[in-house]
Amino acid sequence: MLWRNRTFLLLMSGEIVAGAGMWISIIANLAFMQKLVPSDTVKGLILMCGLVVSILLAPKAGVVIDMYDKGKIMLFASLVRTLSPVFMFPALANDSLLWMIVSLIVMQCSAAFYFPTVQASLPAILSQDELLKANSAYLNISTLSRIGGTAIGGILVASMDLSMLYVCSIIAYAVLAVITLFLRIPQVTSRKIQEKVEFREVLTISRQDPALFVGLINNGLITLFLGGLNLMILNFSELQQEPQLMGWIYAAEGISILIGGLLAKRWIGSRNLVAASTIMLFFFALSQFGMSFADNKFMVLASFSMFGFVVAFFFPVTATIFQKRLPPHQQGRFFSFKSMLDRGFFLLALAITGVGLDLLGISGYLLFIGSVTVLFGLLTFFYSKKHKLDVRSHDEAAA
């Protein structure tokens, strides 16, 4: 039934196209910064600029998503996204970091509305029992687009002018806008509820529900690592003096996510999703410790493969916890709140990763972040046991 759902297929088709365009832009942005900015800390600060704006927009975005037509919101966000690569042309012409910052801000403004809307739309178009499978499929589709985008970006950045990469991104975002024209997503809020929509309501719910709290903590910890991933991968490539290593790392991680995504629904089954998300933190830590062998290509690739495999389980599990614990009319605000937290963690991650790499080096930083992951894994594990948290993909939560 999942793959016969027209709206779900359109959402996933749009993700393939837009995701590829986004990763082509990311590769181009990293190449642009690499020749102008020697410091990892400064690179991190530049990437932080757009995230600040998206955090400020998140409360308003959540209310808008719950009140208005989700298809129209995604269309508007897609049209805004097409402007982001346009601002890179004056950046290239003048070697201007200021224009790049404008481009990043526009991109993050679009993301503040688009991605929470996609997450909030899934429960409106699918049954409860299909959510874990749908979230796994969504992650797999995102991974495919990332593999394709990084592969195409890696080829283009070595053989063409950077401006051509941004042209490809513009075309991809324009195609996404056309696809969103055909989305039909049911409204899940009544007029009475719409008149009372407040963003702060979701803050209270997140504090009061221990399952949501654990999910947010676990998700935030991994986001803290992911936020600096591009800087770390750049460091691996520079340390081993192999520019092509960036592509191999992205490919190894992406292929592992695809394999894990195929197994996630079968392996998780009807197990406790809260416990599963916490146990996965220990596997994340193991992969981080493996990455600390930064001058060993085999260890780096194997560790990223393990990391990708666990990611394939982790994010669909946490997304399903959130979708099952919340009523439909609150999901737009919650996923905007989560998006705001994610971007906050990305901000923190870029700063911590840049400073950590400059002060500790890549190996020292990975040993540090791996130890932090183990500590939080223990804390959330015992917290979950204390509150007897139980959320399953096929049953209502028992806690």
CSV table of C-alpha atoms in Angstrom, one decimal:
chain,number,residue,atom,x,y,z
A,1,MET,CA,0.0,0.0,0.0
A,2,LEU,CA,2.9,2.4,0.8
A,3,TRP,CA,4.2,2.5,-2.8
A,4,ARG,CA,0.8,2.8,-4.2
A,5,ASN,CA,0.2,6.0,-2.4
A,6,ARG,CA,0.4,8.8,-5.1
A,7,THR,CA,1.3,11.6,-2.6
A,8,PHE,CA,4.0,9.6,-0.9
A,9,LEU,CA,5.5,8.7,-4.3
A,10,LEU,CA,5.5,12.4,-5.3
A,11,LEU,CA,7.2,13.4,-2.0
A,12,MET,CA,9.9,10.8,-2.5
A,13,SER,CA,10.4,11.7,-6.1
A,14,GLY,CA,10.9,15.3,-5.1
A,15,GLU,CA,13.3,14.3,-2.4
A,16,ILE,CA,15.5,12.5,-4.9
A,17,VAL,CA,15.7,15.5,-7.2
A,18,ALA,CA,16.0,18.2,-4.6
A,19,GLY,CA,18.4,16.1,-2.4
A,20,ALA,CA,20.8,15.6,-5.4
A,21,GLY,CA,20.7,19.3,-6.1
A,22,MET,CA,21.4,20.2,-2.5
A,23,TRP,CA,24.4,17.9,-2.3
A,24,ILE,CA,25.8,19.2,-5.5
A,25,SER,CA,25.6,22.7,-3.9
A,26,ILE,CA,27.3,21.5,-0.7
A,27,ILE,CA,30.2,20.0,-2.7
A,28,ALA,CA,30.5,23.3,-4.6
A,29,ASN,CA,30.3,25.4,-1.4
A,30,LEU,CA,33.1,23.3,0.2
A,31,ALA,CA,35.3,23.7,-2.8
A,32,PHE,CA,34.6,27.4,-2.9
A,33,MET,CA,35.5,27.8,0.8
A,34,GLN,CA,38.6,25.5,0.5
A,35,LYS,CA,40.4,28.0,-1.7
A,36,LEU,CA,39.4,31.1,0.3
A,37,VAL,CA,39.3,30.0,4.0
A,38,PRO,CA,42.2,28.0,5.6
A,39,SER,CA,40.7,27.8,9.1
A,40,ASP,CA,38.2,25.1,10.0
A,41,THR,CA,36.8,27.4,12.7
A,42,VAL,CA,36.1,30.1,10.2
A,43,LYS,CA,34.5,27.6,7.8
A,44,GLY,CA,32.2,26.5,10.6
A,45,LEU,CA,31.2,30.1,11.4
A,46,ILE,CA,30.3,30.7,7.8
A,47,LEU,CA,28.1,27.6,7.6
A,48,MET,CA,26.4,28.7,10.9
A,49,CYS,CA,25.0,31.9,9.4
A,50,GLY,CA,22.0,30.4,7.6
A,51,LEU,CA,21.2,28.2,10.6
A,52,VAL,CA,20.7,31.2,12.9
A,53,VAL,CA,18.0,32.6,10.6
A,54,SER,CA,16.2,29.2,10.3
A,55,ILE,CA,16.2,28.8,14.1
A,56,LEU,CA,14.5,32.3,14.4
A,57,LEU,CA,11.9,31.2,11.8
A,58,ALA,CA,11.1,27.8,13.3
A,59,PRO,CA,8.3,28.9,15.7
A,60,LYS,CA,6.4,30.8,13.0
A,61,ALA,CA,7.0,27.9,10.5
A,62,GLY,CA,5.5,25.4,12.9
A,63,VAL,CA,2.3,27.4,13.4
A,64,VAL,CA,2.0,28.0,9.6
A,65,ILE,CA,2.4,24.3,8.9
A,66,ASP,CA,-0.4,23.3,11.3
A,67,MET,CA,-2.8,26.0,10.0
A,68,TYR,CA,-2.4,26.0,6.2
A,69,ASP,CA,-2.3,23.7,3.2
A,70,LYS,CA,0.9,21.7,3.5
A,71,GLY,CA,1.2,21.2,-0.3
A,72,LYS,CA,1.2,25.0,-0.9
A,73,ILE,CA,3.8,25.5,1.9
A,74,MET,CA,6.1,23.0,0.2
A,75,LEU,CA,5.6,24.7,-3.2
A,76,PHE,CA,6.5,28.1,-1.8
A,77,ALA,CA,9.5,26.7,0.1
A,78,SER,CA,10.7,25.0,-3.1
A,79,LEU,CA,10.4,28.2,-5.1
A,80,VAL,CA,12.4,30.1,-2.5
A,81,ARG,CA,15.1,27.3,-2.5
A,82,THR,CA,15.7,27.9,-6.3
A,83,LEU,CA,17.1,31.4,-5.4
A,84,SER,CA,19.8,30.0,-3.2
A,85,PRO,CA,22.3,28.9,-5.9
A,86,VAL,CA,21.5,32.1,-7.8
A,87,PHE,CA,23.3,34.1,-5.2
A,88,MET,CA,26.5,32.0,-5.6
A,89,PHE,CA,27.1,33.5,-9.1
A,90,PRO,CA,28.1,37.0,-7.7
A,91,ALA,CA,30.0,35.1,-5.0
A,92,LEU,CA,32.1,33.3,-7.6
A,93,ALA,CA,32.6,36.4,-9.7
A,94,ASN,CA,33.9,38.4,-6.8
A,95,ASP,CA,35.4,35.7,-4.5
A,96,SER,CA,32.8,37.0,-2.0
A,97,LEU,CA,32.0,35.1,1.2
A,98,LEU,CA,29.2,37.7,1.9
A,99,TRP,CA,27.2,36.5,-1.1
A,100,MET,CA,27.8,32.9,-0.1
A,101,ILE,CA,26.3,33.7,3.3
A,102,VAL,CA,23.2,35.2,1.6
A,103,SER,CA,22.9,32.0,-0.4
A,104,LEU,CA,23.1,29.9,2.8
A,105,ILE,CA,20.5,32.1,4.6
A,106,VAL,CA,18.0,31.7,1.7
A,107,MET,CA,18.6,27.9,1.7
A,108,GLN,CA,18.0,27.6,5.4
A,109,CYS,CA,14.8,29.8,5.3
A,110,SER,CA,13.4,27.4,2.7
A,111,ALA,CA,14.4,24.4,4.8
A,112,ALA,CA,12.8,25.8,8.0
A,113,PHE,CA,9.4,25.3,6.2
A,114,TYR,CA,10.0,22.4,3.8
A,115,PHE,CA,11.4,19.6,5.9
A,116,PRO,CA,9.1,19.9,8.9
A,117,THR,CA,6.2,19.9,6.5
A,118,VAL,CA,7.3,16.7,4.9
A,119,GLN,CA,7.6,15.0,8.3
A,120,ALA,CA,4.2,16.3,9.5
A,121,SER,CA,2.6,15.2,6.2
A,122,LEU,CA,3.4,11.5,6.5
A,123,PRO,CA,0.8,10.8,9.3
A,124,ALA,CA,-1.8,12.6,7.2
A,125,ILE,CA,-1.4,10.4,4.1
A,126,LEU,CA,-0.4,7.1,5.7
A,127,SER,CA,-1.8,4.7,8.3
A,128,GLN,CA,0.0,4.4,11.7
A,129,ASP,CA,1.3,1.0,10.9
A,130,GLU,CA,3.1,2.3,7.8
A,131,LEU,CA,5.0,5.1,9.5
A,132,LEU,CA,8.2,3.1,10.4
A,133,LYS,CA,8.4,1.7,6.9
A,134,ALA,CA,7.7,5.1,5.4
A,135,ASN,CA,10.4,6.8,7.6
A,136,SER,CA,12.9,4.1,6.6
A,137,ALA,CA,12.0,4.6,2.9
A,138,TYR,CA,12.3,8.4,3.3
A,139,LEU,CA,15.8,8.0,4.8
A,140,ASN,CA,16.8,5.6,2.0
A,141,ILE,CA,15.5,8.0,-0.7
A,142,SER,CA,17.4,10.9,1.0
A,143,THR,CA,20.6,8.7,1.0
A,144,LEU,CA,20.2,7.8,-2.7
A,145,SER,CA,19.9,11.5,-3.6
A,146,ARG,CA,23.0,12.2,-1.4
A,147,ILE,CA,25.0,9.4,-3.1
A,148,GLY,CA,23.9,10.7,-6.5
A,149,GLY,CA,24.5,14.3,-5.6
A,150,THR,CA,27.9,13.8,-4.1
A,151,ALA,CA,29.0,11.5,-7.0
A,152,ILE,CA,27.8,14.0,-9.6
A,153,GLY,CA,29.2,16.9,-7.6
A,154,GLY,CA,32.6,15.2,-7.2
A,155,ILE,CA,32.8,14.6,-10.9
A,156,LEU,CA,31.7,18.1,-11.9
A,157,VAL,CA,33.9,19.9,-9.4
A,158,ALA,CA,36.9,18.1,-10.8
A,159,SER,CA,36.0,18.7,-14.5
A,160,MET,CA,33.9,21.9,-14.7
A,161,ASP,CA,33.7,25.4,-13.4
A,162,LEU,CA,31.8,25.8,-10.1
A,163,SER,CA,29.1,27.8,-11.8
A,164,MET,CA,28.0,24.7,-13.6
A,165,LEU,CA,27.4,22.9,-10.3
A,166,TYR,CA,25.1,25.8,-9.2
A,167,VAL,CA,23.2,25.6,-12.5
A,168,CYS,CA,22.5,21.9,-11.9
A,169,SER,CA,21.2,22.8,-8.4
A,170,ILE,CA,18.8,25.4,-9.8
A,171,ILE,CA,17.4,22.9,-12.4
A,172,ALA,CA,16.9,20.3,-9.6
A,173,TYR,CA,15.1,22.8,-7.3
A,174,ALA,CA,12.9,23.9,-10.2
A,175,VAL,CA,11.9,20.3,-10.9
A,176,LEU,CA,11.0,19.9,-7.2
A,177,ALA,CA,8.7,23.0,-7.5
A,178,VAL,CA,6.9,21.4,-10.4
A,179,ILE,CA,6.5,18.1,-8.5
A,180,THR,CA,5.0,19.8,-5.5
A,181,LEU,CA,2.2,21.3,-7.7
A,182,PHE,CA,0.6,17.9,-7.8
A,183,LEU,CA,0.7,17.1,-4.0
A,184,ARG,CA,-2.7,16.6,-2.3
A,185,ILE,CA,-2.3,16.4,1.5
A,186,PRO,CA,-5.5,16.3,3.6
A,187,GLN,CA,-6.0,18.9,6.2
A,188,VAL,CA,-5.9,17.5,9.8
A,189,THR,CA,-6.9,20.6,11.7
A,190,SER,CA,-10.4,22.1,12.2
A,191,ARG,CA,-11.0,25.8,12.0
A,192,LYS,CA,-11.5,25.9,15.8
A,193,ILE,CA,-8.1,24.3,16.4
A,194,GLN,CA,-6.5,26.6,13.9
A,195,GLU,CA,-7.6,29.7,15.8
A,196,LYS,CA,-5.9,28.5,19.0
A,197,VAL,CA,-2.6,27.3,17.5
A,198,GLU,CA,0.4,28.4,19.6
A,199,PHE,CA,4.0,27.3,19.2
A,200,ARG,CA,4.6,27.2,23.0
A,201,GLU,CA,2.1,24.4,23.4
A,202,VAL,CA,4.6,21.9,21.9
A,203,LEU,CA,7.2,22.9,24.4
A,204,THR,CA,5.0,21.8,27.3
A,205,ILE,CA,4.2,18.5,25.6
A,206,SER,CA,7.9,17.8,24.9
A,207,ARG,CA,8.7,18.3,28.6
A,208,GLN,CA,5.8,16.2,29.9
A,209,ASP,CA,6.2,13.1,27.7
A,210,PRO,CA,9.4,11.2,28.7
A,211,ALA,CA,9.4,9.3,25.4
A,212,LEU,CA,9.5,12.5,23.4
A,213,PHE,CA,12.2,13.8,25.8
A,214,VAL,CA,14.5,10.7,25.3
A,215,GLY,CA,13.9,10.8,21.5
A,216,LEU,CA,14.9,14.5,21.4
A,217,ILE,CA,18.0,14.0,23.5
A,218,ASN,CA,19.2,11.0,21.5
A,219,ASN,CA,18.4,12.7,18.2
A,220,GLY,CA,20.2,15.9,19.3
A,221,LEU,CA,23.3,14.0,20.3
A,222,ILE,CA,23.7,12.4,16.9
A,223,THR,CA,22.8,15.7,15.2
A,224,LEU,CA,25.6,17.3,17.2
A,225,PHE,CA,28.0,14.9,15.4
A,226,LEU,CA,26.4,15.2,12.0
A,227,GLY,CA,26.6,18.9,12.1
A,228,GLY,CA,30.4,18.9,11.7
A,229,LEU,CA,30.6,15.8,9.5
A,230,ASN,CA,31.5,17.7,6.3
A,231,LEU,CA,34.4,19.5,8.1
A,232,MET,CA,35.6,16.2,9.4
A,233,ILE,CA,35.4,14.5,6.0
A,234,LEU,CA,37.4,17.4,4.5
A,235,ASN,CA,40.0,16.8,7.3
A,236,PHE,CA,40.3,13.1,6.5
A,237,SER,CA,40.8,13.9,2.8
A,238,GLU,CA,43.5,16.5,3.6
A,239,LEU,CA,45.2,14.3,6.2
A,240,GLN,CA,45.6,11.4,3.8
A,241,GLN,CA,46.3,13.7,0.9
A,242,GLU,CA,43.6,12.1,-1.2
A,243,PRO,CA,40.9,14.5,-2.5
A,244,GLN,CA,38.9,11.5,-3.8
A,245,LEU,CA,38.6,10.1,-0.3
A,246,MET,CA,35.7,12.5,0.3
A,247,GLY,CA,33.7,10.7,-2.3
A,248,TRP,CA,34.6,7.3,-1.0
A,249,ILE,CA,33.5,8.2,2.5
A,250,TYR,CA,30.2,9.6,1.4
A,251,ALA,CA,29.7,6.5,-0.8
A,252,ALA,CA,30.5,4.0,2.0
A,253,GLU,CA,28.2,5.7,4.4
A,254,GLY,CA,25.4,6.1,1.9
A,255,ILE,CA,25.5,2.5,0.7
A,256,SER,CA,25.5,1.3,4.3
A,257,ILE,CA,22.4,3.4,5.0
A,258,LEU,CA,20.7,1.8,2.0
A,259,ILE,CA,21.5,-1.7,3.2
A,260,GLY,CA,20.4,-0.9,6.8
A,261,GLY,CA,17.2,0.8,5.5
A,262,LEU,CA,16.2,-2.4,3.8
A,263,LEU,CA,16.6,-4.4,7.1
A,264,ALA,CA,15.3,-1.8,9.6
A,265,LYS,CA,11.6,-2.6,9.4
A,266,ARG,CA,12.3,-6.4,9.6
A,267,TRP,CA,14.8,-6.2,12.4
A,268,ILE,CA,13.0,-3.6,14.6
A,269,GLY,CA,9.6,-5.3,14.0
A,270,SER,CA,7.5,-4.7,17.1
A,271,ARG,CA,10.4,-4.1,19.5
A,272,ASN,CA,10.5,-1.1,21.9
A,273,LEU,CA,11.5,1.9,19.8
A,274,VAL,CA,12.7,4.0,22.7
A,275,ALA,CA,15.1,1.2,24.0
A,276,ALA,CA,16.3,0.6,20.4
A,277,SER,CA,17.2,4.3,19.8
A,278,THR,CA,19.2,4.4,23.1
A,279,ILE,CA,21.1,1.1,22.4
A,280,MET,CA,22.1,2.5,19.0
A,281,LEU,CA,24.0,5.3,20.7
A,282,PHE,CA,26.6,2.7,21.8
A,283,PHE,CA,27.1,1.6,18.2
A,284,PHE,CA,27.4,5.2,17.1
A,285,ALA,CA,30.2,5.6,19.8
A,286,LEU,CA,32.0,2.5,18.5
A,287,SER,CA,32.0,3.9,14.9
A,288,GLN,CA,33.3,7.3,16.3
A,289,PHE,CA,36.2,5.5,18.1
A,290,GLY,CA,37.0,3.7,14.8
A,291,MET,CA,37.1,7.0,12.9
A,292,SER,CA,39.8,8.2,15.3
A,293,PHE,CA,42.3,6.0,13.4
A,294,ALA,CA,42.3,9.0,10.9
A,295,ASP,CA,45.4,8.0,8.9
A,296,ASN,CA,44.1,4.5,8.2
A,297,LYS,CA,41.9,4.5,5.1
A,298,PHE,CA,40.4,1.1,5.8
A,299,MET,CA,39.4,2.0,9.4
A,300,VAL,CA,37.9,5.3,8.3
A,301,LEU,CA,35.8,3.7,5.6
A,302,ALA,CA,34.8,0.8,7.8
A,303,SER,CA,33.8,3.1,10.6
A,304,PHE,CA,31.7,5.3,8.3
A,305,SER,CA,30.1,2.2,7.0
A,306,MET,CA,29.1,1.2,10.5
A,307,PHE,CA,27.9,4.7,11.2
A,308,GLY,CA,25.7,4.7,8.1
A,309,PHE,CA,24.2,1.3,8.9
A,310,VAL,CA,23.2,2.5,12.4
A,311,VAL,CA,21.8,5.8,11.0
A,312,ALA,CA,19.5,3.7,8.8
A,313,PHE,CA,17.9,2.3,12.0
A,314,PHE,CA,18.2,5.4,14.3
A,315,PHE,CA,16.4,8.2,12.4
A,316,PRO,CA,13.3,6.2,11.2
A,317,VAL,CA,12.9,4.9,14.8
A,318,THR,CA,13.0,8.3,16.4
A,319,ALA,CA,10.8,9.9,13.8
A,320,THR,CA,8.2,7.1,14.3
A,321,ILE,CA,8.3,7.7,18.1
A,322,PHE,CA,7.5,11.4,17.6
A,323,GLN,CA,4.7,10.7,15.0
A,324,LYS,CA,3.0,8.1,17.2
A,325,ARG,CA,3.2,10.0,20.4
A,326,LEU,CA,1.7,13.3,19.0
A,327,PRO,CA,-1.8,14.1,17.7
A,328,PRO,CA,-1.9,15.1,14.0
A,329,HIS,CA,-2.8,18.8,14.7
A,330,GLN,CA,0.4,19.3,16.7
A,331,GLN,CA,2.9,17.6,14.4
A,332,GLY,CA,3.7,20.7,12.3
A,333,ARG,CA,4.7,22.6,15.4
A,334,PHE,CA,6.6,19.7,16.9
A,335,PHE,CA,8.7,19.0,13.8
A,336,SER,CA,9.4,22.7,13.5
A,337,PHE,CA,10.5,22.7,17.1
A,338,LYS,CA,12.6,19.6,16.4
A,339,SER,CA,14.0,21.3,13.3
A,340,MET,CA,14.9,24.4,15.4
A,341,LEU,CA,16.7,22.1,17.9
A,342,ASP,CA,18.5,20.3,15.0
A,343,ARG,CA,19.7,23.6,13.6
A,344,GLY,CA,20.7,24.7,17.1
A,345,PHE,CA,22.7,21.6,17.5
A,346,PHE,CA,24.2,22.1,14.0
A,347,LEU,CA,25.2,25.6,15.0
A,348,LEU,CA,26.8,24.2,18.1
A,349,ALA,CA,28.4,21.4,16.2
A,350,LEU,CA,30.0,23.6,13.6
A,351,ALA,CA,31.5,25.7,16.3
A,352,ILE,CA,32.6,22.7,18.5
A,353,THR,CA,33.9,20.8,15.5
A,354,GLY,CA,35.9,23.7,14.0
A,355,VAL,CA,37.5,24.5,17.4
A,356,GLY,CA,37.9,20.8,18.3
A,357,LEU,CA,39.7,20.1,15.0
A,358,ASP,CA,42.0,23.1,15.4
A,359,LEU,CA,42.8,22.3,19.0
A,360,LEU,CA,42.6,18.5,19.4
A,361,GLY,CA,43.1,17.3,15.8
A,362,ILE,CA,40.8,14.9,14.1
A,363,SER,CA,41.7,11.8,16.2
A,364,GLY,CA,41.5,13.6,19.5
A,365,TYR,CA,38.1,15.2,18.7
A,366,LEU,CA,36.6,11.8,17.6
A,367,LEU,CA,37.8,10.2,20.9
A,368,PHE,CA,36.2,13.1,22.8
A,369,ILE,CA,32.8,12.9,20.9
A,370,GLY,CA,32.7,9.1,21.2
A,371,SER,CA,33.1,9.3,25.0
A,372,VAL,CA,30.3,11.9,25.2
A,373,THR,CA,28.1,9.6,23.1
A,374,VAL,CA,28.7,6.6,25.5
A,375,LEU,CA,27.9,8.8,28.5
A,376,PHE,CA,24.6,10.0,27.1
A,377,GLY,CA,23.8,6.5,26.0
A,378,LEU,CA,24.1,5.3,29.6
A,379,LEU,CA,22.0,8.2,31.0
A,380,THR,CA,19.1,7.8,28.5
A,381,PHE,CA,19.2,4.0,28.9
A,382,PHE,CA,18.7,4.2,32.7
A,383,TYR,CA,16.2,7.1,32.3
A,384,SER,CA,14.1,5.0,29.9
A,385,LYS,CA,14.2,2.0,32.3
A,386,LYS,CA,13.2,4.2,35.3
A,387,HIS,CA,10.1,5.6,33.4
A,388,LYS,CA,9.3,2.2,31.7
A,389,LEU,CA,9.1,3.8,28.3
A,390,ASP,CA,7.6,1.6,25.6
A,391,VAL,CA,6.6,2.8,22.1
A,392,ARG,CA,6.2,0.2,19.3
A,393,SER,CA,5.6,0.6,15.6
A,394,HIS,CA,2.3,-1.4,15.6
A,395,ASP,CA,0.9,-0.7,19.0
A,396,GLU,CA,0.0,2.4,20.9
A,397,ALA,CA,2.6,3.5,23.5
A,398,ALA,CA,2.4,1.8,26.8
A,399,ALA,CA,3.9,4.6,28.7
